[in-house]
XYZ file of C-alpha atoms in Angstrom:
739
model
C 12.461 -57.918 -7.427
C 14.732 -54.860 -7.447
C 15.162 -52.770 -4.322
C 13.332 -49.438 -4.471
C 15.293 -46.302 -5.327
C 14.780 -43.953 -2.415
C 15.044 -40.175 -2.534
C 18.449 -38.684 -3.258
C 19.538 -36.385 -0.442
C 22.123 -33.694 0.333
C 21.275 -31.643 -2.768
C 22.097 -28.538 -0.719
C 25.799 -29.473 -0.949
C 25.637 -28.609 -4.657
C 24.554 -25.013 -3.978
C 26.761 -21.921 -3.747
C 26.371 -18.156 -3.358
C 26.519 -15.854 -6.385
C 26.454 -12.110 -6.962
C 23.120 -10.536 -7.841
C 22.398 -8.855 -11.198
C 22.634 -5.116 -11.686
C 19.501 -3.130 -10.862
C 17.259 -2.118 -13.743
C 16.418 1.563 -14.316
C 13.179 2.922 -12.881
C 9.869 2.698 -14.701
C 7.776 5.491 -16.205
C 5.765 7.760 -13.908
C 2.072 8.659 -14.380
C 2.397 12.112 -12.751
C 4.959 14.883 -12.823
C 5.880 16.397 -9.455
C 3.619 19.405 -10.023
C 0.724 17.161 -11.079
C 1.161 15.048 -7.960
C 1.106 18.144 -5.748
C -2.029 19.473 -7.464
C -3.732 16.072 -7.051
C -2.864 15.422 -3.409
C -2.820 18.842 -1.691
C -6.651 19.281 -1.737
C -7.026 15.706 -0.445
C -4.591 16.384 2.400
C -6.431 19.577 3.419
C -9.774 17.727 3.470
C -8.218 14.921 5.524
C -6.808 17.369 8.085
C -10.230 19.019 8.527
C -11.830 15.636 9.273
C -9.072 14.625 11.696
C -9.567 17.848 13.644
C -13.218 16.884 14.220
C -12.297 13.682 16.081
C -12.729 13.754 19.890
C -9.490 13.939 21.846
C -10.153 10.613 23.579
C -10.331 8.919 20.155
C -6.769 10.074 19.363
C -4.393 8.691 22.023
C -1.467 11.084 22.555
C -3.082 13.123 19.765
C -2.197 10.425 17.244
C -4.445 9.839 14.245
C -4.483 7.351 11.367
C -5.045 8.007 7.655
C -4.793 5.840 4.554
C -2.512 6.372 1.573
C -3.554 4.588 -1.614
C -0.840 3.893 -4.159
C -1.348 4.303 -7.888
C -2.036 0.835 -9.369
C 1.085 1.182 -11.522
C 3.147 0.836 -8.343
C 1.708 -2.170 -6.543
C 5.055 -3.921 -6.107
C 6.414 -3.752 -2.582
C 9.612 -2.054 -3.810
C 7.562 1.147 -4.275
C 6.776 1.519 -0.569
C 6.945 5.309 0.205
C 9.364 4.972 3.123
C 11.322 8.203 2.504
C 8.210 10.380 2.312
C 6.831 8.907 5.535
C 10.146 9.470 7.302
C 10.264 13.112 6.203
C 6.672 13.713 7.336
C 7.150 12.097 10.745
C 4.616 9.363 9.944
C 4.865 5.611 10.448
C 3.270 2.762 8.523
C 1.132 0.556 10.771
C -0.517 -1.735 8.202
C -1.876 -2.194 4.695
C -4.544 -3.944 2.673
C -5.511 -4.503 -0.952
C -8.225 -2.294 -2.508
C -9.532 -1.465 -5.982
C -9.534 2.079 -7.359
C -9.785 3.842 -10.713
C -6.756 6.177 -10.944
C -6.762 9.489 -12.782
C -3.684 8.395 -14.745
C -1.414 5.368 -14.907
C 1.510 3.989 -16.890
C -0.492 1.497 -18.960
C -1.322 2.435 -22.550
C -5.076 1.830 -22.302
C -7.403 4.260 -20.459
C -7.466 3.949 -16.630
C -10.037 1.559 -15.187
C -10.722 0.058 -11.766
C -7.653 -1.913 -10.710
C -6.281 -3.482 -7.512
C -3.639 -1.596 -5.565
C -2.182 -1.206 -2.070
C -3.644 0.961 0.664
C -1.240 1.851 3.486
C -2.370 2.875 6.983
C -0.089 5.531 8.476
C -0.114 7.022 11.977
C 1.219 10.326 13.244
C 0.453 13.355 15.359
C -2.410 15.448 14.072
C 0.138 18.274 14.006
C 2.215 16.297 11.499
C -0.784 15.932 9.216
C -1.490 19.686 9.514
C 2.096 20.374 8.418
C 1.866 17.976 5.487
C 0.599 20.513 2.867
C 3.588 22.800 3.528
C 5.998 19.863 3.471
C 4.642 18.662 0.117
C 5.245 22.130 -1.280
C 8.947 21.954 -0.378
C 9.686 18.575 -2.004
C 12.246 18.999 -4.782
C 12.705 17.163 -8.053
C 15.237 14.355 -8.045
C 14.695 13.425 -4.390
C 13.512 10.068 -3.093
C 10.554 11.850 -1.486
C 9.545 13.145 -4.920
C 9.251 9.623 -6.331
C 7.257 8.486 -3.295
C 4.837 11.401 -3.686
C 4.303 10.706 -7.396
C 3.315 7.101 -6.583
C 0.410 8.101 -4.301
C -3.066 8.359 -5.794
C -5.253 9.131 -2.753
C -4.965 10.354 0.845
C -8.044 10.121 3.074
C -9.413 9.350 6.524
C -10.793 5.893 7.273
C -14.574 5.886 7.366
C -16.675 3.869 9.790
C -18.099 1.915 6.864
C -14.604 0.740 5.883
C -13.956 -0.547 9.400
C -17.265 -2.340 9.968
C -17.797 -5.861 8.580
C -21.121 -7.741 8.464
C -22.818 -5.755 11.261
C -26.104 -5.038 9.492
C -27.047 -8.706 9.244
C -26.897 -9.236 13.011
C -28.658 -6.261 14.576
C -29.435 -8.164 17.778
C -25.828 -9.173 18.287
C -23.998 -7.941 21.397
C -20.586 -9.505 20.833
C -17.994 -8.171 18.425
C -14.303 -8.562 17.842
C -12.122 -5.540 17.223
C -8.732 -5.456 15.542
C -6.672 -2.431 16.557
C -3.443 -1.170 15.070
C -0.531 -0.771 17.459
C 2.692 1.120 16.831
C 5.608 -0.969 15.546
C 8.577 -1.369 17.881
C 7.037 0.870 20.545
C 5.136 0.436 23.783
C 1.520 0.741 22.654
C -0.140 0.131 26.011
C -1.381 3.732 25.975
C -3.378 2.925 22.811
C -4.971 -0.061 24.536
C -5.729 1.977 27.674
C -7.232 4.832 25.658
C -9.336 2.383 23.687
C -10.805 0.895 26.865
C -11.585 4.409 28.155
C -13.133 5.479 24.857
C -15.164 2.262 24.677
C -16.474 2.809 28.193
C -17.447 6.381 27.295
C -19.627 5.175 24.390
C -21.126 2.252 26.337
C -19.004 -0.678 25.169
C -17.297 -3.226 27.451
C -13.820 -4.446 26.445
C -12.803 -7.954 27.549
C -9.076 -7.244 27.433
C -8.111 -10.452 29.277
C -9.042 -12.436 26.148
C -7.094 -10.262 23.717
C -4.232 -11.406 21.485
C -1.367 -9.280 20.198
C 0.059 -10.592 16.934
C 2.427 -8.453 14.925
C 1.177 -4.878 15.312
C -2.465 -5.868 15.797
C -4.451 -6.317 19.002
C -7.483 -8.575 18.569
C -9.929 -8.157 21.443
C -13.612 -9.060 22.030
C -16.040 -6.313 23.057
C -19.666 -6.270 24.186
C -22.251 -3.613 23.416
C -25.291 -2.548 21.425
C -24.948 -1.945 17.701
C -25.365 1.829 17.988
C -22.573 2.004 20.561
C -20.363 -0.159 18.348
C -20.820 2.300 15.504
C -19.709 5.131 17.793
C -16.704 3.033 18.763
C -15.416 3.096 15.171
C -14.370 6.737 15.639
C -11.367 5.507 17.609
C -8.365 6.301 15.434
C -6.524 2.977 15.643
C -9.408 0.606 14.888
C -8.710 -1.574 11.839
C -11.800 -3.813 11.792
C -14.992 -4.500 13.767
C -17.081 -7.601 13.073
C -19.429 -9.954 14.920
C -17.602 -12.627 16.889
C -17.902 -15.779 14.751
C -18.999 -19.044 16.300
C -16.824 -22.121 16.396
C -17.513 -24.787 13.802
C -19.981 -27.325 15.115
C -18.797 -30.803 16.001
C -21.972 -32.181 14.460
C -20.819 -34.688 11.839
C -22.014 -34.502 8.265
C -23.024 -38.143 8.566
C -24.601 -39.579 11.718
C -23.879 -43.174 12.547
C -26.659 -45.524 11.493
C -28.237 -48.216 13.626
C -26.211 -50.889 11.813
C -23.045 -51.880 13.673
C -20.013 -52.535 11.469
C -17.452 -54.714 13.174
C -13.729 -54.486 12.661
C -10.462 -55.841 13.993
C -7.505 -53.715 15.062
C -3.802 -54.377 14.546
C -1.871 -55.841 17.448
C 1.558 -54.350 16.693
C 2.986 -51.243 18.247
C 3.471 -48.236 15.939
C 6.148 -48.435 13.286
C 8.242 -45.754 15.021
C 8.269 -44.120 18.440
C 10.267 -41.089 17.295
C 7.728 -38.747 15.616
C 6.149 -36.305 18.097
C 2.510 -35.977 17.034
C -0.467 -34.157 18.568
C -4.184 -34.050 17.768
C -5.839 -30.838 19.036
C -9.544 -31.574 19.247
C -12.551 -32.258 21.451
C -11.146 -35.011 23.654
C -11.689 -38.751 23.896
C -14.532 -40.803 25.465
C -13.883 -42.923 28.542
C -14.455 -46.105 26.542
C -12.266 -46.427 23.479
C -9.731 -48.875 22.047
C -6.819 -46.579 21.207
C -4.801 -46.920 24.412
C -2.110 -48.969 22.668
C -1.287 -46.036 20.391
C -2.103 -42.982 22.553
C 1.071 -41.561 24.055
C -0.746 -39.217 26.424
C -4.154 -37.642 26.838
C -4.276 -34.084 28.191
C -7.314 -32.023 29.140
C -6.093 -28.435 28.877
C -8.982 -27.061 30.944
C -9.721 -29.641 33.652
C -12.505 -27.452 35.095
C -14.643 -27.873 31.971
C -16.640 -30.995 31.106
C -16.448 -32.933 27.852
C -18.666 -31.951 24.962
C -20.569 -35.173 24.001
C -20.172 -34.491 20.266
C -16.618 -33.287 20.841
C -15.305 -36.557 22.253
C -16.859 -38.542 19.379
C -15.280 -36.095 16.921
C -11.938 -36.317 18.743
C -12.001 -40.106 18.641
C -12.798 -40.112 14.904
C -10.027 -37.621 14.108
C -7.503 -39.617 16.143
C -8.640 -42.854 14.481
C -8.212 -41.214 11.050
C -4.614 -40.343 11.904
C -3.726 -43.748 13.298
C -5.384 -45.986 10.713
C -6.736 -43.872 7.864
C -10.154 -44.951 6.494
C -10.924 -48.396 7.907
C -12.589 -50.844 5.538
C -15.288 -52.955 7.240
C -14.061 -56.493 7.799
C -10.451 -55.605 6.950
C -7.770 -55.093 9.587
C -6.424 -51.532 9.243
C -2.721 -50.884 8.677
C -0.322 -50.561 11.563
C -0.022 -46.950 12.832
C 3.129 -45.103 11.860
C 3.584 -43.530 15.309
C 2.107 -42.873 18.693
C -0.050 -39.771 19.069
C -0.924 -37.432 21.929
C -4.486 -36.118 22.124
C -4.975 -32.690 23.694
C -8.501 -31.520 24.409
C -8.676 -27.845 23.438
C -12.450 -27.645 22.976
C -14.931 -28.701 25.649
C -18.472 -28.324 26.959
C -17.966 -24.596 27.598
C -17.607 -23.977 23.875
C -21.081 -25.414 23.309
C -22.715 -22.587 25.223
C -23.757 -19.100 24.209
C -20.613 -17.347 25.443
C -18.705 -16.238 22.313
C -15.616 -15.560 24.415
C -14.926 -19.298 24.124
C -13.589 -18.583 20.640
C -10.721 -16.695 22.281
C -10.356 -19.145 25.145
C -9.949 -22.024 22.686
C -7.359 -20.087 20.680
C -5.493 -19.458 23.923
C -5.310 -23.207 24.563
C -4.054 -23.837 21.017
C -1.413 -21.136 21.422
C -0.383 -22.768 24.696
C 0.332 -26.034 22.866
C 2.242 -24.331 20.048
C 4.360 -22.369 22.519
C 5.491 -25.652 24.075
C 7.457 -26.417 20.855
C 7.129 -30.088 21.781
C 5.437 -31.420 18.654
C 6.722 -31.628 15.079
C 3.380 -32.839 13.689
C 0.005 -31.362 14.692
C -3.553 -31.657 13.393
C -6.329 -29.105 13.932
C -9.789 -30.012 12.610
C -11.698 -27.115 14.184
C -11.838 -23.322 14.057
C -14.165 -20.339 13.632
C -17.180 -20.765 11.374
C -15.897 -17.977 9.153
C -14.737 -18.009 5.512
C -11.512 -16.206 4.726
C -11.623 -12.518 3.713
C -9.082 -10.789 1.492
C -8.736 -7.518 3.393
C -8.200 -8.629 6.989
C -6.414 -11.510 8.694
C -8.198 -13.183 11.609
C -6.636 -13.640 15.057
C -6.668 -17.435 14.685
C -4.704 -17.269 11.429
C -2.266 -14.674 12.758
C -1.474 -16.528 15.974
C -0.964 -19.904 14.292
C 1.108 -18.508 11.411
C 3.370 -16.674 13.866
C 3.886 -19.836 15.909
C 4.779 -21.861 12.786
C 7.120 -19.301 11.207
C 10.297 -21.159 12.198
C 9.463 -24.079 9.886
C 9.931 -26.656 12.634
C 6.315 -27.899 12.709
C 4.184 -29.650 10.088
C 0.585 -28.681 10.933
C -2.509 -29.791 9.049
C -5.688 -27.682 9.253
C -9.089 -28.760 7.912
C -10.475 -26.233 5.411
C -14.126 -26.646 6.474
C -17.271 -28.293 5.160
C -18.925 -25.201 3.651
C -18.114 -26.008 0.030
C -21.777 -26.301 -0.998
C -22.628 -22.779 0.175
C -22.917 -19.796 -2.161
C -19.671 -19.366 -4.096
C -20.290 -15.862 -5.461
C -20.597 -14.392 -1.967
C -17.428 -16.111 -0.790
C -19.264 -18.282 1.738
C -17.843 -21.453 0.149
C -14.225 -20.314 0.593
C -11.806 -22.029 2.948
C -12.477 -21.207 6.579
C -10.228 -19.584 9.167
C -7.509 -20.620 10.103
C -6.871 -22.741 7.000
C -5.739 -19.533 5.275
C -2.419 -19.864 7.159
C 0.627 -19.696 4.902
C 2.789 -21.759 7.260
C 0.271 -24.575 7.825
C -1.044 -27.174 5.357
C -4.729 -26.549 4.544
C -6.402 -29.866 3.735
C -9.578 -30.428 1.734
C -11.478 -33.637 1.014
C -11.336 -35.850 -2.041
C -14.333 -38.101 -2.661
C -12.422 -41.302 -3.418
C -9.164 -43.147 -2.816
C -8.923 -44.479 -6.367
C -7.309 -42.932 -9.453
C -10.569 -41.273 -10.547
C -11.525 -38.724 -7.918
C -12.818 -35.182 -7.451
C -13.244 -32.662 -4.674
C -15.914 -33.815 -2.248
C -18.853 -31.450 -2.725
C -18.866 -30.301 0.904
C -15.128 -29.458 0.951
C -14.412 -25.700 1.014
C -12.823 -24.151 -2.070
C -10.239 -21.465 -2.794
C -8.831 -19.112 -3.530
C -7.091 -18.127 -0.334
C -5.756 -14.669 0.326
C -2.679 -13.420 -1.478
C -0.100 -14.489 -0.325
C -1.556 -17.936 0.205
C -3.721 -17.910 -2.929
C -3.468 -21.677 -3.511
C -5.942 -23.039 -0.963
C -6.607 -25.742 -0.096
C -2.949 -26.702 -0.248
C -3.668 -30.401 -0.684
C -6.499 -32.919 -0.718
C -6.804 -36.311 0.938
C -9.718 -38.714 1.037
C -12.293 -37.445 3.526
C -15.367 -39.485 2.731
C -18.350 -39.168 0.435
C -22.012 -40.278 0.602
C -21.067 -43.025 -1.867
C -17.909 -44.005 0.021
C -17.769 -43.175 3.711
C -14.655 -42.585 5.773
C -15.026 -45.238 8.491
C -13.481 -44.406 11.857
C -13.424 -46.200 15.164
C -16.608 -45.748 17.220
C -16.716 -45.355 21.028
C -17.048 -48.520 23.057
C -15.140 -51.465 24.485
C -15.605 -53.580 21.347
C -14.173 -52.609 17.948
C -16.852 -51.143 15.715
C -16.943 -48.540 12.981
C -18.746 -45.256 12.451
C -19.318 -44.034 8.849
C -18.282 -40.375 8.547
C -17.303 -37.759 6.018
C -15.718 -34.337 6.338
C -12.496 -32.387 6.049
C -12.049 -33.112 9.769
C -10.935 -36.613 8.742
C -9.061 -35.704 5.557
C -6.662 -33.476 7.517
C -5.421 -36.128 9.994
C -5.327 -38.699 7.191
C -2.916 -36.445 5.304
C -0.926 -35.909 8.507
C -0.638 -39.698 8.702
C 1.243 -39.681 5.377
C 3.556 -36.905 6.581
C 4.353 -38.841 9.752
C 4.751 -41.997 7.664
C 7.538 -40.328 5.685
C 9.270 -39.391 8.931
C 8.766 -42.887 10.387
C 10.300 -44.576 7.336
C 13.161 -42.169 6.555
C 13.884 -40.732 10.001
C 15.192 -37.272 10.793
C 17.000 -36.742 7.472
C 13.944 -34.863 6.201
C 12.750 -31.685 7.890
C 9.040 -30.830 8.260
C 9.487 -28.358 5.378
C 11.000 -31.072 3.186
C 8.092 -33.387 3.982
C 5.653 -30.625 3.035
C 7.541 -30.033 -0.225
C 7.500 -33.765 -1.001
C 3.733 -34.037 -0.522
C 3.070 -31.001 -2.733
C 5.583 -32.329 -5.265
C 3.861 -35.722 -5.392
C 0.285 -34.443 -5.491
C -1.826 -34.928 -8.607
C -4.432 -32.309 -9.516
C -6.325 -34.812 -11.695
C -6.976 -32.065 -14.233
C -9.187 -30.185 -11.767
C -9.167 -26.417 -11.221
C -6.738 -25.259 -8.530
C -9.578 -23.354 -6.851
C -11.160 -26.757 -6.259
C -8.175 -28.923 -5.329
C -5.130 -26.698 -4.732
C -1.936 -28.539 -5.679
C -3.914 -31.775 -5.815
C -4.539 -35.037 -3.995
C -1.629 -36.803 -2.319
C -0.834 -40.461 -3.158
C -2.507 -43.093 -0.997
C 0.826 -44.900 -0.605
C 3.752 -42.967 0.884
C 6.185 -45.208 -1.001
C 5.095 -43.327 -4.126
C 6.345 -40.143 -2.437
C 9.731 -41.360 -1.238
C 10.856 -43.684 -4.044
C 11.784 -43.204 -7.694
C 10.602 -45.546 -10.492
C 12.922 -46.430 -13.407
C 13.748 -43.432 -15.573
C 13.275 -40.971 -12.725
C 15.477 -39.286 -10.109
C 14.114 -37.198 -7.232
C 16.572 -34.994 -5.344
C 15.962 -33.143 -2.058
C 17.720 -29.888 -1.094
C 17.434 -28.533 2.467
C 19.156 -25.408 3.719
C 18.998 -21.757 4.697
C 18.685 -18.555 2.684
C 20.259 -15.220 3.592
C 18.170 -12.048 3.119
C 19.045 -10.078 0.003
C 21.501 -12.723 -1.209
C 21.481 -15.003 -4.252
C 21.938 -18.762 -4.088
C 22.594 -20.942 -7.120
C 21.204 -24.503 -6.971
C 22.618 -26.713 -9.758
C 20.515 -29.632 -10.974
C 22.432 -32.922 -11.043
C 22.838 -34.183 -14.592
C 24.752 -37.352 -15.603
C 28.147 -36.698 -17.201
C 27.023 -38.181 -20.505
C 23.892 -36.005 -20.574
C 20.249 -37.089 -20.854
C 18.869 -38.610 -24.084
C 15.392 -37.906 -25.404
C 12.765 -35.693 -23.861
C 12.867 -34.763 -20.198
C 10.087 -33.794 -17.777
C 11.406 -31.534 -15.037
C 9.392 -30.777 -11.892
C 10.413 -28.626 -8.921
C 8.832 -27.558 -5.625
C 10.070 -24.917 -3.174
C 8.699 -24.658 0.366
C 9.782 -22.238 3.053
C 8.360 -20.885 6.280
C 7.988 -17.142 6.666
C 7.500 -14.682 9.515
C 4.306 -12.701 8.966
C 3.008 -9.156 9.321
C -0.705 -9.649 10.167
C -1.375 -5.911 9.916
C -0.190 -5.889 6.286
C -2.625 -8.206 4.547
C -1.281 -7.488 1.073
C 2.306 -7.835 2.351
C 1.567 -10.636 4.792
C 4.663 -12.787 4.364
C 7.929 -11.094 5.306
C 10.021 -13.414 3.126
C 9.755 -14.021 -0.607
C 11.693 -15.907 -3.243
C 12.466 -14.887 -6.811
C 13.545 -18.042 -8.616
C 14.933 -18.121 -12.154
C 15.553 -21.369 -14.043
C 18.600 -21.361 -16.325
C 18.716 -24.603 -18.343
C 21.950 -23.697 -20.157
C 24.294 -21.952 -17.746
C 27.322 -22.790 -19.926
C 26.116 -20.390 -22.630
C 25.441 -17.382 -20.431
C 27.646 -14.527 -21.526
C 28.647 -11.952 -18.972
C 26.623 -8.766 -19.233
C 24.090 -10.223 -21.673
C 20.631 -11.601 -21.016
C 20.436 -15.352 -21.261
C 17.826 -16.188 -23.933
C 17.257 -19.604 -22.325
C 16.266 -18.150 -18.930
C 12.751 -19.220 -17.967
C 10.230 -18.298 -15.316
C 9.647 -21.799 -13.996
C 7.090 -20.916 -11.302
C 4.712 -18.683 -13.243
C 1.439 -17.789 -11.552
C -0.491 -17.146 -14.777
C -2.483 -20.361 -14.532
C -4.199 -19.291 -11.317
C -3.772 -15.520 -10.949
C -5.056 -12.420 -12.679
C -2.838 -9.962 -14.540
C -2.897 -7.425 -11.715
C -1.841 -10.065 -9.178
C 1.131 -11.035 -11.342
C 2.098 -7.382 -11.745
C 1.990 -6.917 -7.987
C 4.874 -9.429 -7.588
C 2.436 -11.685 -5.740
C 4.083 -14.926 -6.802
C 7.402 -14.429 -5.097
C 5.763 -13.969 -1.691
C 4.029 -17.357 -1.778
C 5.546 -19.883 0.635
C 4.999 -22.741 -1.845
C 6.303 -22.564 -5.425
C 5.606 -25.497 -7.724
C 6.179 -25.840 -11.447
C 7.074 -28.225 -14.245
C 8.352 -28.104 -17.812
C 9.230 -30.431 -20.691
C 12.328 -30.080 -22.831
C 14.940 -32.002 -24.763
C 17.610 -33.497 -22.539
C 20.280 -32.005 -24.799
C 19.160 -28.483 -23.765
C 20.100 -29.157 -20.131
C 23.714 -27.999 -19.974
C 24.697 -27.199 -16.396
C 21.067 -26.298 -15.483
C 20.533 -24.239 -12.310
C 17.916 -22.466 -10.244
C 19.036 -18.987 -9.120
C 17.255 -18.075 -5.884
C 16.959 -14.565 -4.455
C 15.548 -14.135 -0.945
C 13.657 -10.834 -0.610
C 12.923 -9.605 2.913
C 10.450 -6.933 3.988
C 9.131 -5.466 7.205
C 5.736 -3.752 7.544
C 5.371 -3.701 3.753
C 8.756 -2.106 3.044
C 12.291 -3.344 2.498
C 14.411 -4.291 5.515
C 18.059 -5.068 6.138
C 17.601 -6.752 9.512
C 15.740 -9.939 8.544
C 16.831 -13.358 9.742
C 17.825 -16.282 7.580
C 14.983 -18.611 6.583
C 14.898 -22.370 6.078
C 13.874 -23.812 2.735
C 13.305 -27.172 1.070
C 13.548 -27.840 -2.655
C 12.499 -31.078 -4.373
C 13.482 -31.692 -8.001
C 12.360 -34.607 -10.176
C 14.055 -35.389 -13.484
C 12.020 -37.850 -15.521
C 13.707 -39.287 -18.612
C 11.937 -42.301 -20.199
C 14.917 -42.991 -22.493
C 17.336 -43.050 -19.543
C 15.986 -45.839 -17.294
C 19.169 -45.761 -15.166
C 19.232 -41.997 -14.654
C 18.924 -42.477 -10.867
C 22.139 -44.508 -10.661
C 23.838 -42.380 -13.318
C 23.338 -39.282 -11.162
C 24.574 -41.030 -8.020
C 27.724 -42.161 -9.871
C 28.347 -38.678 -11.278
C 28.022 -37.094 -7.821
C 29.238 -39.980 -5.691
C 31.193 -37.702 -3.368
C 28.185 -35.435 -2.717
C 24.771 -37.042 -3.183
C 23.507 -40.121 -1.344
C 20.197 -42.033 -1.156
C 18.130 -41.341 1.976
C 17.949 -44.860 3.323
C 14.932 -46.055 5.354
C 15.360 -46.654 9.056
C 12.995 -49.629 9.053
C 12.824 -52.859 7.153
C 11.207 -52.824 3.700
C 8.682 -53.842 2.394
C 5.983 -52.520 4.691
C 2.264 -52.014 4.328
C 1.663 -48.295 4.028
């Protein structure tokens, strides 16, 4: 039996910097300068009149906030009106996606309702009063002129636009408020003024539970509905909504009266090196996991266990250690030890909605420790994702994961059978994170599978439209996910839910680390799992990138006729990197299937929901670099990572695809067409929706698979051709193993 061909590493040593292409000329404009002035001046005057009606206490330091809506022809982030804002003394504090019907646009067909970007800008009321005169002085040919001609609407923000889902809970007293803060400035005066204004209208602010992420302050408040409506006059409020409850620990499947026995492995974990944490509801006093639990920490020792929480915590931890346990069959040896940290307790089972913030505080505490490379979270708010606003849970977790040093799985929720048209079946917060791995449930471990009916569906927000990211088996009424039950004797509990799919997927990620060691970063492991996933022909809204293989050896080894190469490195903002694909010297005979996956971690701007990720990649595939002629377009250049299969035309026009933190594509071609093939990678950086020159470098991982049925030795051919650069990533443990 031949030894397995493991992943080929050090692909990053093939890469080199290149100069970027020349900029293309600007596009057509829907309005002339005079038309833009005629359109916007009446809107500005009406806006100023409404701002002057606001009470002084609602405008801290006499600052007010208005919204600028861009013409849909200029959705791309390169059209951010930075020069006009600078001239007017205004500052962008956030943005969101909206739909409008413009008066004119650059498309040939008549204007119709179309998505675009709405920018929130803050400034002194005096600056807004001066705006009509300033607009009148703008001259043709200036940068400010172009910015003005790209704006379709200027208006105040109504209370109705700020309020979410209040009418359905008239007896509710608890709400969460998201407030804009000023970027790069001390905004404590805004917070102080808000508390004073809230008190004046009869609302209590619980500031001690607030979270500042980006330029947003998320804070819970308490008051009657009528007072909450008065509160929305405060200039810097972004959103007000009822405080959601935490997802219940109640399992989808209760254990039956029949006891299913099992036996547990006797060996220690395969590796002691991976640092893994389960953040959940704790563990019962009587359980059989001591041999594999590194430590057990109760983050709030003053609170008691939640009875359902400790059963849930035990099941989630069992799912990570052993995967689904088959009755009467000894489960596989765990890949690693695991620490369990209780972040949810008896207090969260009460009526106090402030526990939502207390629990998030405990999760943030763990993430700030930077101790764990692998983390699972199978809980969160009972709240489906919304397109216009990012929740505090998502913002905090994404910010903590933006360095790319942590692989974190998050369960998407079990609301998949709820109404789809209303959005209630969409993935739940915080599985809309772009820097975490959102995990849904598959209904089977075999080759024929589908999304489990209860598993939440996509799409996610944009960026982050592909949600769930991945699926793993999570149980089904016809095939339960058996986990270890509480007690001093080994017995099983039949369960199902995304709570178990998420740690089961984390088990595969840790398995890759346990087998191959530290040569692969968390980002590379994420890229490998996406790269190896199979969508089974299902819609991406249902399954994301697909279900991961049950056996991690299928992720980290190459069968005959296939070579899989891993690139890991850093990207510089604004620069271009060329990544050559390794091709044998004699070429590749026959047809070739090429597959590639990019993953990177990105800092985020929570206040800019339509510009959420601050880093984006434009990637161009050039299969025939040898024939590129200087100054001429290469006819063989291809957009390898097109979004057309799962995005609308307007989303593609908005340059959505390049701001996704996962890019995955594949193509088939003749091997003879691959002559010095390369990926050219451009790292775009932005801050608060506009371009920036001060961004940091970001880490990336790229996985490329070249499959050539007529070249069964392509793996060894590539290693021989690049013997001084590329090497196999050898396992750190003995093979074979049961995985």
